[in-house]
mmCIF file of C-alpha atoms in Angstrom:
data_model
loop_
_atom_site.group_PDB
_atom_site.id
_atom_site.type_symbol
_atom_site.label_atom_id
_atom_site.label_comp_id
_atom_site.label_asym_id
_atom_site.label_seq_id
_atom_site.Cartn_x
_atom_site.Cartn_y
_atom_site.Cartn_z
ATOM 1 C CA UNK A 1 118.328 102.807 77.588
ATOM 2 C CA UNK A 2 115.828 105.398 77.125
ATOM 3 C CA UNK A 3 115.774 105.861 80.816
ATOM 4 C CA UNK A 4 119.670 106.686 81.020
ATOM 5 C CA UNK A 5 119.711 108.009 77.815
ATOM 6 C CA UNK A 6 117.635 111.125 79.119
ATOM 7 C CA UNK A 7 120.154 111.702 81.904
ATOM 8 C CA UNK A 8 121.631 115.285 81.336
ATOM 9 C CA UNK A 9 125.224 116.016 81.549
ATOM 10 C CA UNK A 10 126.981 113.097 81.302
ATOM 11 C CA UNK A 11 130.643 113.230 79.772
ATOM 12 C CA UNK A 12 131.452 110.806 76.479
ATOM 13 C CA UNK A 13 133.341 108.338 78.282
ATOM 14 C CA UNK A 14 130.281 107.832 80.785
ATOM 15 C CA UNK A 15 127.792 108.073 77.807
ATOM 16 C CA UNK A 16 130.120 105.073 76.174
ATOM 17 C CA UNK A 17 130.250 103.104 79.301
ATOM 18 C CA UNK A 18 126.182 102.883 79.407
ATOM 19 C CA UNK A 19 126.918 102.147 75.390
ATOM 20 C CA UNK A 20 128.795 98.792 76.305
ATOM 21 C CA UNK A 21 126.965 98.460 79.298
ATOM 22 C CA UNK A 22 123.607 98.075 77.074
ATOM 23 C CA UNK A 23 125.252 96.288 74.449
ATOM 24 C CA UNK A 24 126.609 93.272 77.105
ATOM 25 C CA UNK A 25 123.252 93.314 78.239
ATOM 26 C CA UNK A 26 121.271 92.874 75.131
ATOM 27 C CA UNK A 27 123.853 90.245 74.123
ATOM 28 C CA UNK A 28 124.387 88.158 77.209
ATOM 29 C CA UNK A 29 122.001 88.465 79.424
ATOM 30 C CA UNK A 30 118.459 89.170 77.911
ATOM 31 C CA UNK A 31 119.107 85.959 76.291
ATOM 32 C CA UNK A 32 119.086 84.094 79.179
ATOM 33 C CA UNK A 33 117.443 85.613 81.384
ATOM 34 C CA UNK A 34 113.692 83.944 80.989
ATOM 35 C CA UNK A 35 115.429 80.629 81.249
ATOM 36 C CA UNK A 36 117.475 81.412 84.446
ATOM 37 C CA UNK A 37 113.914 82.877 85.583
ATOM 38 C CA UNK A 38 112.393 79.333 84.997
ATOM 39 C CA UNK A 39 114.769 77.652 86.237
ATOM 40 C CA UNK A 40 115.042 79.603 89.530
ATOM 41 C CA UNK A 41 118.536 80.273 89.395
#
């Protein structure tokens, strides 16, 4: 997030939504994602 994270001015409820945002990411898609790369889905 270090691209987001630098973003100035953001409230807390946006700076929580790119929280959960990263977090659903790292969790359920990074996972995945080489393997739905392979298999050209």
């Amino acid at each position: 997030m270090a691209r987001l994270a630098q973003t100035v001015g953001l409230t807390e409820v946006q700076v929580e939504i790119l929280s959960t945002v990263r977090s659903f990411v790292d969790k359920e898609i990074i996972p995945h994602a080489q393997e739905l790369e392979h298999a050209d889905t």
